[in-house]
Amino acid sequence: MIETDILIIGAGPTGLFTVFEAGLLKLKCHLIDALPQTGGQCSEIYPKKPIYDIPAFPEILAGTLVDNLMEQIKPFEAGYTLGERAETLDKQEDGSFIVTTNKGTKHHAPVVVIAGGLGSFEPRKPPLENIVNFEDKGVAYIIKDPEVYRDKKVVIAGGGDSALDWSIFLADVASEVSLVHRRNEFRGALDSVEKAAELAKLGKIKLFTEAEVKGLNGEDKLESVLIKHKDADKEDTILEVDNFIPLFGLSPKLGPIGDWGLEIEKNAIKVNNAKDYQTNIPGVFAIGDVNTYEGKLKLILSGFHEAAVMCQYAYQIINPNKRFVMKYTTVGGVEGFDGSKKEAKKEVVQSIA
């Protein structure tokens, strides 16, 4: 049985920053995540994509943000159960909880914090009969490392921001990029649409609109795709390719958490944002993209704020007879569980005799 003060379900940016805020209050954390590494979507889906709305960082790669968070929380010696999914939540007579994973690992804590982003994700796959045969053999649903496509022939399908952004990015990486969309109009940002159109004119992107990928061919790996056009007078196009990347979005699912008796609204967990981001189960909080309340903004920086507020109330649950007085880190510094301490240098006032 793993014992901790705060059990965090989800090791994305919000979950990781919770470790820091809890550490300032001398509270130990343990994190559970179904992914084999920390970072959530930032590590699994878009580690090389830039983020522009993190305070003090005009631009930072998602993967770098995770690395920085891991460095920031290092002194607080969090525990991790990775590659396992939180399966059941059982409330004990004393008000604490036991959370068991799909592999049978049990965790005991007085406070549980759900920071699972939008939950687990499944890609929306195009209805191609043999697409499963080519998964990891030329077909991928997310792009983790653009360098995989260096000097390759790549076909991207989709009409949203991801399809546009990656087509634009890979135009300078791959030897050939083709973008296939079933409509003439794209659903992405106007500047991305204009940039893709410009690259198409320059011959850096092959643009197929009012068309769909309808067939995949190859022996041991993907070798070509069949593109059918909406215009019946146009002949089918067969493209030799190394990689096919359908970017039709991801379907979020709460998974087993949805069966824990929490109040759910539109696949998100309702919380009391006026106070502490606690759910309808006392002692269970939800922060980050997984929660919902009036005025909710699904931003990483919103999750950071919610983590800070939540920890103050978690402290009261864990230490009901103690009064906590918040001190700014500029005053109290940061003291890690590993014995490290960061603090501002004290000014020495010297009297003149």
Coordinates of C-alpha atoms in Angstrom, one line a residue, residues 3-345:
E3 CA 0.8 6.1 1.6
T4 CA 0.8 9.8 0.8
D5 CA -0.8 13.1 1.8
I6 CA -2.2 14.0 -1.6
L7 CA -2.8 11.4 -4.3
I8 CA -2.8 13.1 -7.7
I9 CA -4.5 11.3 -10.7
G10 CA -2.8 12.7 -13.8
A11 CA 0.8 13.6 -14.2
G12 CA 0.3 16.4 -16.8
P13 CA 1.4 20.0 -16.2
T14 CA -1.3 20.8 -13.7
G15 CA -0.7 17.6 -11.7
L16 CA 3.0 18.2 -11.7
F17 CA 2.7 21.8 -10.5
T18 CA 0.4 20.6 -7.7
V19 CA 3.5 18.8 -6.3
F20 CA 5.2 22.1 -6.0
E21 CA 2.3 23.9 -4.3
A22 CA 1.8 21.0 -1.9
G23 CA 5.5 20.9 -1.2
L24 CA 5.4 24.5 0.0
L25 CA 2.9 23.3 2.6
K26 CA 5.1 20.3 3.6
L27 CA 2.6 17.9 2.0
K28 CA 3.9 14.8 0.2
C29 CA 2.4 13.8 -3.2
H30 CA 2.1 10.7 -5.3
L31 CA 1.0 10.7 -8.9
I32 CA -0.8 8.0 -11.0
D33 CA -0.9 8.2 -14.8
A34 CA -1.8 5.7 -17.4
L35 CA 1.0 6.9 -19.6
P36 CA 4.5 5.5 -19.1
Q37 CA 6.0 9.0 -18.6
T38 CA 5.0 12.3 -16.9
G39 CA 3.8 15.3 -18.9
G40 CA 0.4 14.1 -20.1
Q41 CA -0.6 15.4 -23.6
C42 CA 2.4 17.7 -23.6
S43 CA 4.7 14.7 -23.6
E44 CA 2.6 12.2 -25.4
I45 CA 0.9 14.2 -28.2
Y46 CA 2.8 17.4 -28.9
P47 CA 6.2 17.6 -27.1
K48 CA 7.7 19.6 -30.0
K49 CA 4.9 22.1 -30.4
P50 CA 5.3 25.6 -29.0
I51 CA 3.0 27.1 -26.3
Y52 CA 2.7 30.8 -26.2
D53 CA 0.5 31.6 -23.1
I54 CA 2.7 30.5 -20.3
P55 CA 3.6 33.5 -18.1
A56 CA 7.2 34.7 -18.5
F57 CA 7.8 32.4 -21.5
P58 CA 7.0 34.2 -24.8
E59 CA 7.4 30.7 -26.4
I60 CA 8.2 27.3 -24.9
L61 CA 8.0 23.8 -26.3
A62 CA 5.5 21.6 -24.5
G63 CA 8.2 19.0 -23.8
T64 CA 10.5 21.7 -22.4
L65 CA 7.7 22.9 -20.1
V66 CA 7.4 19.4 -18.7
D67 CA 11.1 19.2 -18.2
N68 CA 11.1 22.5 -16.3
L69 CA 8.2 21.4 -14.1
M70 CA 10.0 18.2 -13.3
E71 CA 13.1 20.2 -12.3
Q72 CA 11.0 22.6 -10.2
I73 CA 9.3 19.8 -8.2
K74 CA 12.5 17.6 -7.8
P75 CA 13.1 18.8 -4.2
F76 CA 9.7 17.6 -3.1
E77 CA 10.4 13.9 -3.9
A78 CA 7.1 12.9 -5.4
G79 CA 6.2 9.3 -5.9
Y80 CA 5.0 7.9 -9.3
T81 CA 2.8 5.0 -10.4
L82 CA 3.2 5.3 -14.2
G83 CA 1.7 3.1 -16.9
E84 CA -1.2 2.2 -14.7
R85 CA -4.8 3.6 -14.8
A86 CA -6.7 4.6 -11.7
E87 CA -9.6 2.1 -11.6
T88 CA -11.5 2.3 -8.3
L89 CA -12.0 4.8 -5.5
D90 CA -13.1 3.5 -2.1
K91 CA -13.8 5.9 0.8
Q92 CA -12.7 4.6 4.2
E93 CA -14.5 5.1 7.6
D94 CA -12.1 7.8 8.6
G95 CA -12.8 9.8 5.4
S96 CA -9.6 8.9 3.6
F97 CA -9.5 7.0 0.3
I98 CA -8.0 4.0 -1.3
V99 CA -7.4 4.2 -5.0
T100 CA -6.6 1.0 -6.9
T101 CA -5.1 0.8 -10.4
N102 CA -5.9 -1.6 -13.2
K103 CA -2.8 -3.5 -12.2
G104 CA -3.9 -3.8 -8.5
T105 CA -1.6 -1.2 -7.0
K106 CA -3.3 0.4 -4.0
H107 CA -2.8 3.9 -2.8
H108 CA -4.0 5.4 0.4
A109 CA -4.5 9.2 1.0
P110 CA -6.7 11.6 2.9
V111 CA -7.0 13.8 -0.2
V112 CA -7.4 12.7 -3.9
V113 CA -6.9 15.2 -6.7
I114 CA -8.1 14.4 -10.2
A115 CA -5.8 16.3 -12.6
G116 CA -6.3 14.1 -15.6
G117 CA -6.6 16.7 -18.3
L118 CA -9.4 15.8 -20.6
G119 CA -9.1 12.1 -19.5
S120 CA -7.8 9.4 -21.7
F121 CA -7.7 9.9 -25.5
E122 CA -8.5 7.8 -28.4
P123 CA -7.8 8.9 -32.0
R124 CA -10.7 9.4 -34.4
K125 CA -9.7 6.9 -37.1
P126 CA -10.9 7.2 -40.7
P127 CA -13.1 4.3 -41.8
L128 CA -10.4 2.5 -43.8
E129 CA -10.7 -1.3 -43.7
N130 CA -7.0 -2.2 -43.4
I131 CA -5.8 0.9 -41.5
V132 CA -5.0 -1.2 -38.4
N133 CA -2.6 -3.3 -40.4
F134 CA -0.4 -0.3 -41.1
E135 CA -0.3 1.2 -37.6
D136 CA 3.3 1.8 -36.6
K137 CA 4.2 0.7 -40.2
G138 CA 3.6 4.1 -41.8
V139 CA 0.3 5.1 -40.1
A140 CA 0.3 7.3 -37.1
Y141 CA -2.4 9.4 -35.4
I142 CA -0.2 11.9 -33.5
I143 CA 3.2 13.4 -34.3
K144 CA 5.6 13.1 -31.3
D145 CA 8.9 13.8 -33.1
P146 CA 8.9 15.6 -36.4
E147 CA 12.4 14.3 -37.2
V148 CA 10.8 10.8 -37.8
Y149 CA 9.5 12.3 -41.1
R150 CA 12.8 13.8 -42.2
D151 CA 13.2 13.4 -46.0
K152 CA 10.0 11.2 -46.1
K153 CA 6.9 11.4 -48.3
V154 CA 4.0 12.3 -46.0
V155 CA 0.3 12.5 -46.5
I156 CA -1.8 14.3 -43.9
A157 CA -5.6 14.1 -43.8
G158 CA -7.8 16.6 -42.0
G159 CA -9.1 20.2 -42.1
G160 CA -8.4 21.6 -38.7
D161 CA -5.5 23.4 -37.0
S162 CA -3.5 20.2 -36.3
A163 CA -3.6 19.2 -40.0
L164 CA -2.7 22.7 -41.2
D165 CA 0.0 23.3 -38.6
W166 CA 1.8 20.0 -39.1
S167 CA 1.6 20.3 -42.9
I168 CA 3.2 23.7 -42.7
F169 CA 5.9 22.5 -40.2
L170 CA 6.7 19.3 -42.1
A171 CA 7.1 21.3 -45.4
D172 CA 10.6 22.0 -44.3
V173 CA 11.3 18.6 -42.9
A174 CA 9.8 16.0 -45.2
S175 CA 10.8 15.5 -48.9
E176 CA 7.1 15.8 -49.9
V177 CA 4.0 16.8 -48.0
S178 CA 0.4 16.3 -49.2
L179 CA -2.6 17.6 -47.4
V180 CA -6.0 16.0 -48.1
H181 CA -9.3 17.5 -47.0
R182 CA -12.8 16.6 -48.0
R183 CA -13.9 20.2 -48.2
N184 CA -12.7 23.4 -49.8
E185 CA -12.9 25.3 -46.6
F186 CA -10.6 24.6 -43.6
R187 CA -11.6 25.0 -40.0
G188 CA -8.2 26.3 -38.8
A189 CA -6.8 29.7 -38.0
L190 CA -6.9 32.1 -40.9
D191 CA -3.1 32.7 -40.9
S192 CA -2.5 28.9 -41.0
V193 CA -4.9 28.6 -44.0
E194 CA -3.2 31.4 -45.8
K195 CA 0.3 30.0 -45.0
A196 CA -0.7 26.5 -46.3
A197 CA -2.2 28.1 -49.5
E198 CA 1.1 30.0 -50.0
L199 CA 3.2 26.9 -49.6
A200 CA 0.9 25.1 -52.0
K201 CA 1.6 27.8 -54.6
L202 CA 5.3 27.4 -54.1
G203 CA 5.0 23.7 -54.5
K204 CA 6.1 22.9 -51.0
I205 CA 2.7 21.3 -50.1
K206 CA 0.5 19.3 -52.5
L207 CA -3.1 20.3 -51.7
F208 CA -6.0 18.0 -52.4
T209 CA -9.4 19.5 -51.4
E210 CA -12.8 18.0 -51.9
A211 CA -11.0 14.7 -51.7
E212 CA -10.5 11.8 -49.3
V213 CA -8.0 9.0 -48.7
K214 CA -10.0 5.9 -49.4
G215 CA -7.3 3.2 -49.7
L216 CA -4.0 2.1 -48.2
N217 CA -1.6 -0.2 -50.0
G218 CA 1.6 -2.0 -49.1
E219 CA 3.2 -5.3 -48.1
D220 CA 5.2 -5.1 -44.9
K221 CA 4.7 -1.4 -44.6
L222 CA 2.7 1.4 -46.1
E223 CA 3.7 2.1 -49.7
S224 CA 0.9 4.2 -51.3
V225 CA -2.5 5.8 -50.7
L226 CA -5.5 6.0 -52.9
I227 CA -7.2 9.5 -53.0
K228 CA -10.8 9.8 -54.4
H229 CA -12.1 13.1 -55.6
K230 CA -15.6 14.5 -55.0
D231 CA -15.7 15.6 -58.7
A232 CA -16.6 12.4 -60.5
D233 CA -14.8 13.6 -63.6
K234 CA -11.5 13.5 -61.8
E235 CA -9.5 10.3 -61.9
D236 CA -8.4 8.7 -58.6
T237 CA -4.9 9.7 -57.5
I238 CA -2.4 7.2 -56.2
L239 CA 0.4 8.7 -54.2
E240 CA 3.6 6.8 -53.2
V241 CA 4.1 7.6 -49.5
D242 CA 6.2 6.6 -46.5
N243 CA 3.7 7.9 -43.9
F244 CA 0.0 8.6 -43.6
I245 CA -1.2 10.8 -40.7
P246 CA -4.9 11.2 -40.3
L247 CA -5.5 14.1 -38.0
F248 CA -9.2 14.1 -37.2
G249 CA -8.9 14.8 -33.6
L250 CA -9.0 12.8 -30.4
S251 CA -12.0 11.6 -28.4
P252 CA -11.6 12.3 -24.7
K253 CA -13.0 9.8 -22.2
L254 CA -13.1 10.0 -18.5
G255 CA -12.7 6.2 -18.3
P256 CA -13.3 4.5 -14.9
I257 CA -13.3 7.9 -13.1
G258 CA -16.7 8.4 -14.6
D259 CA -18.1 5.6 -12.4
W260 CA -16.9 7.0 -9.1
G261 CA -20.1 8.9 -8.3
L262 CA -18.8 12.3 -9.3
E263 CA -21.1 14.9 -10.7
I264 CA -20.4 14.9 -14.4
E265 CA -21.4 17.6 -17.0
K266 CA -20.4 17.2 -20.7
N267 CA -17.7 14.7 -19.9
A268 CA -16.1 17.0 -17.3
I269 CA -16.3 16.9 -13.4
K270 CA -18.3 19.7 -11.8
V271 CA -16.5 21.5 -8.9
N272 CA -17.1 24.4 -6.5
N273 CA -14.9 27.0 -8.1
A274 CA -16.1 29.7 -5.7
K275 CA -14.1 28.0 -2.9
D276 CA -11.7 25.2 -3.5
Y277 CA -12.4 23.1 -6.7
Q278 CA -13.8 20.3 -4.6
T279 CA -16.2 17.8 -6.2
N280 CA -19.5 16.5 -4.7
I281 CA -17.4 14.0 -2.8
P282 CA -15.7 15.7 0.2
G283 CA -11.9 15.2 0.0
V284 CA -11.9 14.7 -3.8
F285 CA -10.8 17.7 -5.9
A286 CA -10.7 18.2 -9.6
I287 CA -8.3 20.7 -11.3
G288 CA -7.2 21.5 -14.8
D289 CA -9.0 20.6 -18.0
V290 CA -10.9 17.7 -16.4
N291 CA -13.1 20.0 -14.3
T292 CA -15.9 22.4 -15.2
Y293 CA -17.6 25.4 -13.6
E294 CA -19.1 28.7 -14.7
G295 CA -16.5 30.8 -16.5
K296 CA -14.0 27.8 -16.8
L297 CA -11.1 28.4 -19.2
K298 CA -9.3 25.3 -20.3
L299 CA -5.8 26.7 -20.2
I300 CA -2.6 25.3 -18.5
L301 CA -2.3 28.6 -16.5
S302 CA -5.8 28.1 -15.2
G303 CA -4.9 24.7 -14.0
F304 CA -1.8 26.1 -12.2
H305 CA -4.0 28.6 -10.4
E306 CA -6.5 25.9 -9.4
A307 CA -3.7 23.8 -8.0
A308 CA -2.5 26.6 -5.7
V309 CA -6.0 27.3 -4.3
M310 CA -6.8 23.6 -4.0
C311 CA -3.7 22.9 -1.9
Q312 CA -4.7 25.4 0.7
Y313 CA -7.9 23.6 1.4
A314 CA -6.3 20.2 1.2
Y315 CA -4.0 21.3 4.0
Q316 CA -7.0 22.0 6.2
I317 CA -8.3 18.5 5.6
I318 CA -5.0 16.8 6.3
N319 CA -4.2 19.1 9.3
P320 CA -7.6 20.1 10.8
N321 CA -6.1 21.4 14.0
K322 CA -3.3 23.5 12.5
R323 CA -3.6 27.0 11.2
F324 CA -1.6 27.7 8.1
V325 CA -0.2 31.2 7.4
M326 CA 0.7 31.6 3.7
K327 CA 4.2 33.0 3.1
Y328 CA 5.4 34.3 -0.2
T329 CA 8.4 32.3 -1.6
T330 CA 10.2 35.6 -1.9
V331 CA 10.0 35.7 2.0
G332 CA 10.1 32.1 3.1
G333 CA 12.0 30.6 0.2
V334 CA 11.5 27.0 -0.9
E335 CA 12.6 24.2 1.4
G336 CA 12.7 20.7 -0.2
F337 CA 12.2 17.4 1.4
D338 CA 15.6 16.5 0.2
G339 CA 17.2 19.1 2.5
S340 CA 17.7 21.7 -0.2
K341 CA 16.7 25.3 0.3
K342 CA 16.3 28.2 -2.0
E343 CA 15.9 31.7 -0.4
A344 CA 16.7 35.3 -1.2
K345 CA 19.9 36.6 0.1

